[in-house]
CSV table of C-alpha atoms and ligand atoms in Angstrom, one decimal:
chain,number,residue,atom,x,y,z
A,1263,MET,CA,0.0,0.0,0.0
A,1264,ASP,CA,1.4,3.5,-0.8
A,1265,PHE,CA,0.4,6.9,0.4
A,1266,GLN,CA,-1.9,7.6,-2.6
A,1267,GLN,CA,-3.8,4.3,-2.2
A,1268,ASP,CA,-4.4,5.0,1.5
A,1269,GLN,CA,-5.5,8.4,0.9
A,1270,GLU,CA,-8.2,7.0,-1.3
A,1271,ARG,CA,-9.2,4.9,1.5
A,1272,LEU,CA,-9.2,8.0,4.1
A,1273,GLU,CA,-12.9,7.6,4.9
A,1274,SER,CA,-12.7,4.1,5.8
A,1275,ILE,CA,-9.3,4.7,7.6
A,1276,LEU,CA,-10.9,7.4,9.8
A,1277,ALA,CA,-14.0,5.5,10.4
A,1278,ALA,CA,-12.0,2.6,11.8
A,1279,THR,CA,-10.1,5.1,13.9
A,1280,ARG,CA,-13.1,6.7,15.3
A,1281,ALA,CA,-14.4,3.1,16.1
A,1282,ALA,CA,-11.2,2.3,17.8
A,1283,ALA,CA,-11.4,5.5,19.9
A,1284,LEU,CA,-15.0,5.1,20.8
A,1285,GLN,CA,-14.4,1.6,22.0
A,1286,PHE,CA,-11.3,2.6,24.1
A,1287,LEU,CA,-13.1,5.6,25.7
A,1288,GLN,CA,-16.5,3.5,26.3
A,1289,HIS,CA,-14.8,0.9,28.2
A,1290,LEU,CA,-12.3,3.1,30.0
A,1291,PRO,CA,-14.1,2.7,33.4
A,1292,GLU,CA,-13.4,-1.1,33.1
A,1293,ARG,CA,-10.2,-1.0,31.8
A,1294,PRO,CA,-7.4,-1.6,34.7
A,1295,ALA,CA,-6.3,1.6,36.0
A,1296,GLY,CA,-2.5,0.7,35.5
A,1297,GLN,CA,-1.0,-2.4,33.5
A,1298,LEU,CA,2.3,-4.2,34.1
A,1299,PRO,CA,3.7,-4.3,30.4
A,1300,PRO,CA,4.7,-7.8,29.1
A,1301,LYS,CA,7.6,-8.4,27.1
A,1302,LEU,CA,6.6,-8.7,23.5
A,1303,ALA,CA,8.4,-9.8,20.3
A,1304,PRO,CA,10.3,-6.7,18.6
A,1305,ASP,CA,8.7,-5.1,15.6
A,1306,THR,CA,10.4,-5.5,12.2
A,1307,LEU,CA,10.4,-2.8,9.5
A,1308,PRO,CA,8.2,-4.1,6.8
A,1309,GLU,CA,9.8,-3.9,3.3
A,1310,GLN,CA,6.2,-3.1,2.0
A,1311,GLY,CA,4.0,-1.6,4.3
A,1312,SER,CA,0.4,-2.9,4.9
A,1313,GLY,CA,-1.5,0.4,4.9
A,1314,ALA,CA,-3.1,2.4,7.6
A,1315,GLU,CA,-6.1,0.1,8.3
A,1316,GLN,CA,-4.0,-3.2,8.6
A,1317,ALA,CA,-1.3,-1.2,10.7
A,1318,LEU,CA,-4.1,0.1,13.1
A,1319,ALA,CA,-5.3,-3.6,13.4
A,1320,THR,CA,-1.9,-4.7,14.2
A,1321,PHE,CA,-1.3,-2.1,16.8
A,1322,ARG,CA,-4.6,-2.9,18.4
A,1323,SER,CA,-4.1,-6.6,18.6
A,1324,LYS,CA,-0.5,-6.3,19.7
A,1325,TYR,CA,-0.6,-3.5,21.8
A,1326,GLU,CA,-3.9,-1.8,22.8
A,1327,SER,CA,-5.0,-4.2,25.4
A,1328,TRP,CA,-1.8,-3.4,27.4
A,1329,LEU,CA,-2.5,0.5,27.5
A,1330,SER,CA,-3.3,1.7,30.7
A,1331,GLY,CA,-6.7,3.4,31.8
A,1332,SER,CA,-4.8,6.4,32.8
A,1333,PRO,CA,-7.4,8.9,31.1
A,1334,GLY,CA,-10.2,6.9,33.4
A,1335,PRO,CA,-11.9,7.8,36.5
A,1336,ARG,CA,-9.6,5.8,39.0
A,1337,TYR,CA,-6.1,6.7,37.7
A,1338,LEU,CA,-4.8,8.7,40.8
A,1339,GLY,CA,-1.1,8.3,40.1
A,1340,PHE,CA,1.1,11.4,39.5
A,1341,VAL,CA,-1.2,14.2,38.7
A,1342,THR,CA,-3.2,12.8,35.6
A,1343,GLY,CA,-6.0,14.6,33.9
A,1344,GLY,CA,-8.2,12.9,31.4
A,1345,SER,CA,-9.7,14.5,28.5
A,1346,THR,CA,-13.1,16.3,28.2
A,1347,PRO,CA,-15.0,15.6,25.0
A,1348,ALA,CA,-14.6,19.1,23.7
A,1349,ALA,CA,-10.8,18.8,24.3
A,1350,LEU,CA,-10.7,15.5,22.6
A,1351,ALA,CA,-12.3,16.8,19.5
A,1352,GLY,CA,-10.1,19.8,19.5
A,1353,ASP,CA,-6.9,17.4,19.7
A,1354,TRP,CA,-8.3,15.3,16.8
A,1355,LEU,CA,-8.6,18.2,14.8
A,1356,VAL,CA,-5.0,19.7,15.6
A,1357,SER,CA,-3.5,16.7,13.8
A,1358,SER,CA,-6.1,17.1,10.7
A,1359,TYR,CA,-5.4,20.9,10.6
A,1360,ASP,CA,-1.7,20.4,11.2
A,1361,GLN,CA,-0.9,24.1,11.3
A,1362,ASN,CA,2.6,25.5,12.4
A,1363,LEU,CA,2.1,28.1,14.9
A,1364,SER,CA,5.6,29.4,14.7
A,1365,SER,CA,4.7,32.8,13.0
A,1366,ASP,CA,1.8,35.0,12.4
A,1367,GLY,CA,0.7,35.9,8.9
A,1368,ASP,CA,-0.1,32.8,7.0
A,1369,SER,CA,-3.1,31.5,9.2
A,1370,ILE,CA,-5.4,32.5,12.0
A,1371,ALA,CA,-4.2,29.8,14.4
A,1372,THR,CA,-1.7,31.9,16.2
A,1373,THR,CA,-4.5,34.3,16.9
A,1374,VAL,CA,-6.6,31.5,18.5
A,1375,GLU,CA,-3.4,30.8,20.6
A,1376,ARG,CA,-3.5,34.3,21.9
A,1377,GLN,CA,-7.2,34.4,22.3
A,1378,THR,CA,-6.8,31.0,24.4
A,1379,LEU,CA,-4.1,32.5,26.6
A,1380,ALA,CA,-6.5,35.4,27.3
A,1381,LEU,CA,-9.4,33.0,28.2
A,1382,LEU,CA,-7.0,31.3,30.6
A,1383,ARG,CA,-6.0,34.6,32.1
A,1384,SER,CA,-9.7,35.2,32.8
A,1385,LEU,CA,-10.1,31.9,34.3
A,1386,PHE,CA,-7.1,32.4,36.6
A,1387,GLY,CA,-7.7,36.0,37.5
A,1388,LEU,CA,-4.3,36.9,35.9
A,1389,ASP,CA,-3.6,40.6,35.2
A,1390,ASP,CA,-3.6,41.5,31.5
A,1391,ASP,CA,0.0,42.1,31.3
A,1392,PHE,CA,0.9,38.6,31.6
A,1393,GLU,CA,2.1,37.3,28.2
A,1394,GLY,CA,2.2,33.6,27.6
A,1395,ALA,CA,2.7,30.7,25.2
A,1396,PHE,CA,1.9,27.1,25.0
A,1397,VAL,CA,4.6,24.7,25.5
A,1398,SER,CA,4.6,20.8,25.9
A,1399,GLY,CA,3.9,20.8,29.6
A,1400,ALA,CA,4.9,22.3,33.2
A,1401,THR,CA,8.5,21.1,33.1
A,1402,GLN,CA,9.0,22.9,29.7
A,1403,ALA,CA,7.0,26.0,31.3
A,1404,ASN,CA,9.3,25.8,34.2
A,1405,LEU,CA,12.4,25.8,31.9
A,1406,THR,CA,11.1,28.7,29.9
A,1407,ALA,CA,10.4,30.9,33.0
A,1408,LEU,CA,13.6,30.0,34.6
A,1409,ALA,CA,15.7,30.8,31.4
A,1410,THR,CA,13.8,34.2,31.4
A,1411,ALA,CA,14.5,34.7,35.1
A,1412,ARG,CA,18.2,33.9,34.4
A,1413,GLN,CA,18.5,36.6,31.6
A,1414,TRP,CA,16.9,39.1,34.1
A,1415,ALA,CA,19.2,38.0,37.0
A,1416,LEU,CA,22.3,38.2,34.7
A,1417,GLN,CA,21.3,41.5,33.0
A,1418,ARG,CA,21.3,43.1,36.3
A,1419,LEU,CA,24.8,42.1,36.7
A,1420,GLY,CA,25.7,43.6,33.4
A,1421,HIS,CA,25.9,40.3,31.3
A,1422,ASP,CA,23.6,39.1,28.5
A,1423,ALA,CA,23.3,35.5,29.3
A,1424,SER,CA,21.5,34.9,25.8
A,1425,GLU,CA,24.4,36.3,23.9
A,1426,GLU,CA,27.3,35.8,26.0
A,1427,GLY,CA,26.5,32.6,27.8
A,1428,LEU,CA,27.4,31.5,31.4
A,1429,TRP,CA,31.2,31.9,31.1
A,1430,ASN,CA,32.7,33.6,34.2
A,1431,VAL,CA,29.2,34.9,35.8
A,1432,PRO,CA,28.4,34.8,39.3
A,1433,ARG,CA,26.1,32.0,40.6
A,1434,ILE,CA,22.3,33.1,41.0
A,1435,PRO,CA,20.7,31.5,44.1
A,1436,VAL,CA,17.4,30.0,43.6
A,1437,LEU,CA,15.5,29.8,46.8
A,1438,ALA,CA,12.7,27.5,47.4
A,1439,GLY,CA,10.9,25.3,50.0
A,1440,THR,CA,9.5,22.6,48.1
A,1441,PRO,CA,10.6,22.8,44.2
A,1442,HIS,CA,9.1,20.2,42.0
A,1443,ALA,CA,11.6,17.8,40.4
A,1444,SER,CA,11.2,19.8,37.0
A,1445,ILE,CA,12.7,22.9,38.5
A,1446,LEU,CA,16.0,20.8,39.4
A,1447,LYS,CA,15.9,19.4,35.7
A,1448,SER,CA,15.4,22.9,34.2
A,1449,LEU,CA,18.3,24.1,36.2
A,1450,SER,CA,20.7,21.5,34.9
A,1451,ILE,CA,19.5,22.0,31.4
A,1452,LEU,CA,20.0,25.8,31.7
A,1453,GLY,CA,23.5,25.3,32.9
A,1454,MET,CA,22.7,27.0,36.3
A,1455,GLY,CA,23.1,23.4,38.0
A,1456,ARG,CA,20.8,21.7,40.3
A,1457,GLN,CA,23.0,22.7,43.0
A,1458,ALA,CA,21.9,26.3,42.5
A,1459,VAL,CA,18.7,25.5,44.7
A,1460,GLU,CA,19.1,26.5,48.3
A,1461,TYR,CA,16.5,24.7,50.1
A,1462,ILE,CA,14.7,27.2,52.7
A,1463,PRO,CA,13.1,25.5,55.5
A,1464,CYS,CA,9.1,25.1,55.6
A,1465,PHE,CA,6.7,25.8,58.4
A,1466,PRO,CA,6.5,22.9,60.8
A,1467,GLY,CA,4.4,20.4,59.7
A,1468,ARG,CA,3.8,22.2,56.2
A,1469,GLN,CA,5.1,22.0,52.6
A,1470,ALA,CA,5.1,25.9,52.5
A,1471,VAL,CA,8.3,27.9,52.8
A,1472,ASP,CA,9.0,29.7,56.1
A,1473,THR,CA,8.6,33.2,55.1
A,1474,THR,CA,10.8,34.4,58.0
A,1475,ALA,CA,13.7,32.1,57.0
A,1476,LEU,CA,13.2,33.1,53.5
A,1477,ALA,CA,13.3,36.9,54.3
A,1478,GLN,CA,16.6,36.3,56.3
A,1479,ARG,CA,18.1,34.7,53.4
A,1480,LEU,CA,17.1,37.4,51.1
A,1481,ALA,CA,18.3,40.0,53.4
A,1482,ALA,CA,21.8,38.3,53.5
A,1483,ASN,CA,21.8,38.5,49.6
A,1484,ASP,CA,22.6,42.2,50.0
A,1485,GLY,CA,20.5,43.1,47.0
A,1486,LYS,CA,22.2,40.8,44.5
A,1487,PRO,CA,19.7,39.2,42.3
A,1488,ALA,CA,17.9,36.0,43.3
A,1489,ILE,CA,15.1,33.8,42.0
A,1490,VAL,CA,12.7,32.6,44.5
A,1491,VAL,CA,10.4,29.7,43.2
A,1492,ALA,CA,7.1,29.2,44.7
A,1493,SER,CA,5.0,26.2,44.9
A,1494,ALA,CA,1.4,26.8,44.3
A,1495,GLY,CA,0.4,23.3,44.7
A,1496,GLU,CA,3.0,21.0,46.1
A,1497,VAL,CA,3.1,17.7,44.4
A,1498,ASN,CA,3.0,15.3,47.4
A,1499,THR,CA,0.4,17.2,49.6
A,1500,GLY,CA,-1.2,20.1,47.5
A,1501,ASP,CA,0.1,22.6,50.0
A,1502,PHE,CA,0.7,26.2,49.0
A,1503,ASP,CA,3.4,28.9,49.5
A,1504,ASP,CA,2.2,32.3,50.9
A,1505,LEU,CA,2.5,33.8,47.6
A,1506,GLU,CA,1.3,37.2,49.0
A,1507,ALA,CA,4.2,37.1,51.7
A,1508,LEU,CA,6.6,35.9,48.9
A,1509,GLY,CA,5.6,38.7,46.5
A,1510,GLU,CA,6.2,41.2,49.1
A,1511,LEU,CA,9.7,39.8,50.0
A,1512,CYS,CA,10.6,39.6,46.3
A,1513,GLN,CA,9.6,43.4,45.9
A,1514,THR,CA,11.5,44.2,48.8
A,1515,TYR,CA,14.7,42.5,48.1
A,1516,GLY,CA,14.5,42.8,44.3
A,1517,ALA,CA,14.1,39.1,43.6
A,1518,TRP,CA,12.3,37.2,40.7
A,1519,LEU,CA,9.3,35.3,41.8
A,1520,HIS,CA,8.3,32.2,39.9
A,1521,VAL,CA,5.2,30.4,41.0
A,1522,ASP,CA,4.9,26.7,39.8
A,1523,GLY,CA,1.2,26.3,39.5
A,1524,ALA,CA,1.1,23.2,37.4
A,1525,PHE,CA,-2.1,22.1,38.7
A,1526,GLY,CA,-2.5,24.4,41.7
A,1527,LEU,CA,-3.3,27.3,39.6
A,1528,PHE,CA,-6.7,25.8,39.0
A,1529,ALA,CA,-7.6,26.5,42.8
A,1530,ALA,CA,-8.5,29.9,41.2
A,1531,CYS,CA,-11.5,28.4,39.8
A,1532,ASP,CA,-13.0,27.3,43.1
A,1533,PRO,CA,-14.2,30.1,45.6
A,1534,ASP,CA,-13.3,27.7,48.4
A,1535,HIS,CA,-9.8,27.4,47.5
A,1536,ALA,CA,-9.2,30.7,45.5
A,1537,HIS,CA,-7.5,32.5,48.5
A,1538,LEU,CA,-4.5,29.9,48.2
A,1539,LEU,CA,-3.5,31.9,45.3
A,1540,ARG,CA,-3.8,35.5,47.0
A,1541,GLY,CA,-0.9,37.5,45.8
A,1542,LEU,CA,-0.5,35.5,42.5
A,1543,ASN,CA,-0.2,38.7,40.5
A,1544,ALA,CA,2.9,39.6,42.0
A,1545,ALA,CA,4.5,36.8,40.1
A,1546,ASP,CA,7.2,37.6,37.5
A,1547,SER,CA,6.6,34.2,35.8
A,1548,ILE,CA,3.9,31.5,36.1
A,1549,THR,CA,3.8,27.9,35.2
A,1550,THR,CA,0.7,25.9,34.8
A,1551,ASP,CA,-0.4,22.6,32.8
A,1552,GLY,CA,-3.1,22.0,30.4
A,1553,HIS,CA,-2.9,18.2,30.5
A,1554,LYS,CA,-3.7,18.0,34.2
A,1555,TRP,CA,-6.8,19.8,35.6
A,1556,LEU,CA,-7.7,21.5,32.5
A,1557,ASN,CA,-8.2,17.9,31.1
A,1558,VAL,CA,-6.9,18.3,27.7
A,1559,PRO,CA,-4.9,15.5,26.1
A,1560,TYR,CA,-0.9,15.5,26.4
A,1561,ASP,CA,1.0,17.7,25.7
A,1562,SER,CA,0.0,20.9,27.0
A,1563,GLY,CA,1.5,23.4,29.3
A,1564,ILE,CA,1.6,27.1,29.6
A,1565,ALA,CA,4.4,29.6,30.6
A,1566,PHE,CA,3.2,33.1,31.6
A,1567,THR,CA,5.3,36.1,32.1
A,1568,ARG,CA,5.4,39.8,32.8
A,1569,HIS,CA,8.7,40.0,31.1
A,1570,ILE,CA,8.1,39.1,27.5
A,1571,THR,CA,11.0,41.0,26.1
A,1572,LEU,CA,13.4,39.1,28.3
A,1573,GLN,CA,11.9,35.9,27.2
A,1574,GLU,CA,12.1,36.8,23.6
A,1575,GLN,CA,15.9,37.7,24.2
A,1576,VAL,CA,16.3,34.1,25.3
A,1577,PHE,CA,14.3,32.2,22.8
A,1578,LYS,CA,14.4,34.3,19.6
A,1579,ALA,CA,15.4,32.4,16.5
A,1580,ALA,CA,17.0,35.1,14.1
A,1581,ALA,CA,17.1,34.1,10.4
A,1582,ALA,CA,16.2,35.9,7.4
A,1583,TYR,CA,13.7,33.2,6.6
A,1584,LEU,CA,11.9,33.2,9.9
A,1585,GLY,CA,11.2,36.9,10.0
A,1586,ALA,CA,11.6,39.1,13.0
A,1587,GLY,CA,8.0,39.9,14.1
A,1588,PRO,CA,6.6,39.3,17.6
A,1589,ASP,CA,5.9,35.7,16.4
A,1590,LEU,CA,5.3,32.9,19.0
A,1591,LEU,CA,8.3,31.0,18.0
A,1592,HIS,CA,10.5,33.6,19.6
A,1593,ARG,CA,8.8,33.0,23.1
A,1594,THR,CA,9.3,29.2,23.5
A,1595,PRO,CA,12.1,26.6,23.1
A,1596,GLU,CA,10.3,25.0,20.0
A,1597,ASN,CA,10.4,26.8,16.6
A,1598,SER,CA,7.7,24.6,14.8
A,1599,ARG,CA,4.9,24.6,17.3
A,1600,ARG,CA,1.8,22.5,17.4
A,1601,PHE,CA,-1.6,23.9,17.5
A,1602,ARG,CA,-1.8,23.1,21.3
A,1603,ALA,CA,-4.1,25.9,22.1
A,1604,LEU,CA,-7.1,24.5,20.0
A,1605,PRO,CA,-8.1,21.5,22.6
A,1606,ALA,CA,-7.7,24.1,25.3
A,1607,TRP,CA,-9.8,26.8,23.5
A,1608,MET,CA,-12.5,24.0,22.9
A,1609,THR,CA,-12.8,22.8,26.5
A,1610,LEU,CA,-13.0,26.4,27.8
A,1611,MET,CA,-15.6,27.5,25.3
A,1612,ALA,CA,-17.5,24.0,25.8
A,1613,TYR,CA,-17.9,24.2,29.7
A,1614,GLY,CA,-16.9,27.8,30.7
A,1615,ARG,CA,-16.1,29.2,34.0
A,1616,THR,CA,-18.8,27.2,35.7
A,1617,GLY,CA,-17.8,24.0,34.3
A,1618,TYR,CA,-14.2,24.4,35.7
A,1619,GLN,CA,-15.6,25.6,39.1
A,1620,GLU,CA,-17.5,22.3,39.3
A,1621,LEU,CA,-14.8,20.2,38.2
A,1622,ILE,CA,-12.2,21.8,40.6
A,1623,ALA,CA,-14.7,21.8,43.7
A,1624,ARG,CA,-15.6,18.1,43.0
A,1625,SER,CA,-12.0,16.9,42.8
A,1626,CYS,CA,-11.3,18.5,46.1
A,1627,GLN,CA,-14.5,17.0,47.7
A,1628,LEU,CA,-13.5,13.6,46.4
A,1629,ALA,CA,-9.9,14.1,47.9
A,1630,GLN,CA,-11.6,15.1,51.3
A,1631,ARG,CA,-13.8,12.1,51.1
A,1632,LEU,CA,-10.7,9.9,50.7
A,1633,GLY,CA,-8.8,11.5,53.3
A,1634,GLN,CA,-11.7,11.1,56.0
A,1635,TYR,CA,-11.6,7.4,55.2
A,1636,ILE,CA,-7.9,7.2,55.6
A,1637,GLU,CA,-8.1,9.2,58.8
A,1638,GLN,CA,-10.6,6.8,60.3
A,1639,SER,CA,-8.9,3.6,59.0
A,1640,ALA,CA,-7.0,1.2,61.4
A,1641,HIS,CA,-4.7,0.3,58.6
A,1642,PHE,CA,-3.8,3.6,57.2
A,1643,GLU,CA,-2.3,7.0,58.4
A,1644,LEU,CA,-3.0,10.4,56.8
A,1645,LEU,CA,0.2,12.2,56.5
A,1646,SER,CA,-0.8,15.7,55.8
A,1647,PRO,CA,-4.1,17.6,55.7
A,1648,VAL,CA,-6.0,17.5,52.2
A,1649,TYR,CA,-5.3,21.0,51.1
A,1650,LEU,CA,-6.5,20.7,47.7
A,1651,ASN,CA,-7.0,17.5,45.6
A,1652,ILE,CA,-4.2,15.2,46.7
A,1653,VAL,CA,-4.3,12.7,49.5
A,1654,CYS,CA,-0.9,11.8,50.9
A,1655,PHE,CA,-1.0,8.8,53.2
A,1656,THR,CA,0.8,5.5,54.3
A,1657,LEU,CA,0.1,2.1,55.9
A,1658,GLN,CA,0.3,2.0,59.6
A,1659,ASP,CA,3.7,0.8,60.8
A,1660,THR,CA,5.0,0.1,57.4
A,1661,ASP,CA,8.3,0.0,55.5
A,1662,THR,CA,9.3,0.6,51.9
A,1663,ALA,CA,9.1,-3.1,51.0
A,1664,GLN,CA,5.6,-3.5,52.4
A,1665,ARG,CA,4.2,-0.1,50.8
A,1666,ASP,CA,5.7,-1.4,47.4
A,1667,ALA,CA,4.1,-4.8,47.9
A,1668,PHE,CA,0.9,-2.9,48.6
A,1669,LEU,CA,1.0,-0.8,45.6
A,1670,ALA,CA,1.9,-3.6,43.4
A,1671,LEU,CA,-1.2,-5.6,44.8
A,1672,LEU,CA,-3.3,-2.7,44.2
A,1673,GLN,CA,-2.2,-2.4,40.5
A,1674,ARG,CA,-2.8,-6.0,39.9
A,1675,ASP,CA,-6.2,-5.6,41.5
A,1676,GLY,CA,-6.8,-3.1,38.7
A,1677,GLN,CA,-9.4,-0.7,40.1
A,1678,VAL,CA,-7.1,2.2,41.0
A,1679,LEU,CA,-3.6,3.2,40.4
A,1680,LEU,CA,-1.7,5.1,43.1
A,1681,THR,CA,1.8,6.2,42.9
A,1682,PRO,CA,4.6,6.2,45.7
A,1683,THR,CA,6.3,9.0,47.2
A,1684,LEU,CA,8.7,9.9,50.4
A,1685,PHE,CA,7.1,11.9,52.9
A,1686,ALA,CA,8.9,13.4,55.9
A,1687,GLY,CA,11.3,10.5,55.6
A,1688,LYS,CA,8.4,8.0,55.5
A,1689,PRO,CA,7.4,5.7,52.6
A,1690,ALA,CA,4.3,7.2,51.4
A,1691,ILE,CA,1.5,7.0,48.8
A,1692,ARG,CA,-0.3,9.7,46.8
A,1693,ALA,CA,-3.9,9.9,45.3
A,1694,ALA,CA,-4.5,13.1,43.2
A,1695,PHE,CA,-7.9,13.8,41.9
A,1696,VAL,CA,-7.7,15.5,38.5
A,1697,ASN,CA,-10.0,13.9,36.3
A,1698,TRP,CA,-13.6,15.3,35.2
A,1699,ALA,CA,-15.0,11.7,35.2
A,1700,THR,CA,-14.2,10.7,38.7
A,1701,THR,CA,-17.4,10.2,40.8
A,1702,GLU,CA,-18.1,9.5,44.5
A,1703,GLN,CA,-19.0,5.9,43.4
A,1704,ASP,CA,-15.2,5.6,42.2
A,1705,VAL,CA,-13.9,6.9,45.5
A,1706,GLU,CA,-16.2,4.0,47.2
A,1707,ARG,CA,-14.5,1.6,44.6
A,1708,VAL,CA,-10.9,3.0,45.5
A,1709,ILE,CA,-11.5,2.4,49.3
A,1710,ASP,CA,-12.7,-1.2,48.6
A,1711,ALA,CA,-9.8,-2.0,46.8
A,1712,LEU,CA,-7.6,-0.4,49.4
A,1713,GLU,CA,-9.4,-2.4,52.1
A,1714,ARG,CA,-9.0,-5.7,50.1
A,1715,CYS,CA,-5.3,-5.2,49.5
A,1716,VAL,CA,-4.3,-3.9,52.7
A,1717,LEU,CA,-5.8,-6.9,54.5
A,1718,THR,CA,-3.7,-9.3,52.0
A,1719,VAL,CA,-0.5,-7.3,52.6
A,1720,LYS,CA,-0.9,-7.0,56.5
A,1721,GLN,CA,-1.7,-11.0,56.8
B,3149,PLP,C1,3.3,17.8,37.1
B,3149,PLP,C2,4.1,19.1,37.5
B,3149,PLP,C3,5.1,19.6,37.0
B,3149,PLP,C4,5.7,18.9,35.5
B,3149,PLP,O1,4.8,19.0,34.7
B,3149,PLP,P1,4.9,18.0,33.2
B,3149,PLP,O2,3.5,18.5,32.8
B,3149,PLP,O3,4.9,16.6,33.7
B,3149,PLP,O4,6.0,18.5,32.7
B,3149,PLP,C5,5.9,20.5,37.5
B,3149,PLP,N1,5.5,21.1,38.6
B,3149,PLP,C6,4.4,20.6,39.4
B,3149,PLP,C7,4.0,21.2,40.8
B,3149,PLP,C8,3.8,19.6,38.8
B,3149,PLP,O5,2.7,19.1,39.5
């Protein structure tokens, strides 16, 4: 089969694809939340291809049954959103339209990205002077923001990092209480080094930075530039740094404030949790994810900044054929850019402010329900208050081997997928509620599975 022959069969290829997608999605609730992948025979590159329909059939029979139910209602590992119907529809069309959002001028698509960023600013209550860009996820958004912060810091010391690099420049301290692993990864990529992070103590029993300790460290910095990384939604517990206090400190001491709100920025949608983000607008840069609580398919993250000129110094790709306009390619690590905004635009227009308010409030209520069960259970121990949508807990009197055996049993049981962590030196477990489709009945099924598996492990 060649391209042209397949093109003539496009209608039936897309019909088969639609049928495959529908079947997968309609059976999501029964699909095991996680799977242990088997070892399968390697593929060989065919001399003559079999055409799209046969390739799809081969994929489905060999691989599809081993995919996880991660877009489904009881995959509570990591911080894993599903996909709303509107986001899915948008994402399908992204591939069909296949636009390149690098530069303005040959398509309306870049306008849609800018409009979507404005919708998101409205959803989060961000000031209009936050400029943004879609990237592949919060890691890339953190990288983008920290590169801009680095440009700012070294400019204050008389260097242009984007032109001159990091040869013979002073270290810039990065101050944080509970930075996400992607912050460290970004610092490594940026040549600042993971060791640039200075961990500031947290308040006792909290995952939020002690503002007095941070003030002392900033005061000792003698007005030299520093970068403060705030967690708006710490990944193990959902705890928040006090953004209002951090903003004031950064103002006083002339530091850059970056807020990592990969999932926590969505607290803005829920009146009961919006106070957690008080002071957010004092940030210099903000990260959030589309593929978590917005429930759009992977890959989708957003980097916002008040300092777009600095960001464009870092990311500009100067070439005669690329043009030098205010094009989006000068804002992000990528030059060719996927039409990532469309799924986000679709879901925001389809469900609106109220839809997201309900989703965020429901996720938080479900987390509270699981937290109450854990707290009352004789088998488990709640390790942190449930601040938002994450439940951090462990088995009573446990060790790493037993915790791992429990999680493996739970995965084989198939009802729920949870992921391990370390909390205050203890082997712990996280459950994150992020999916629009998760219901109270799902939480009851999760609790049943926890009971079943803990009894087996504790025997
Ligand atoms: C998930 C997460 C990230 C990384 O996001 P990716 O989308 O996986 O790149 C960064 N920070 C926080 C707080 C997160 O929860």
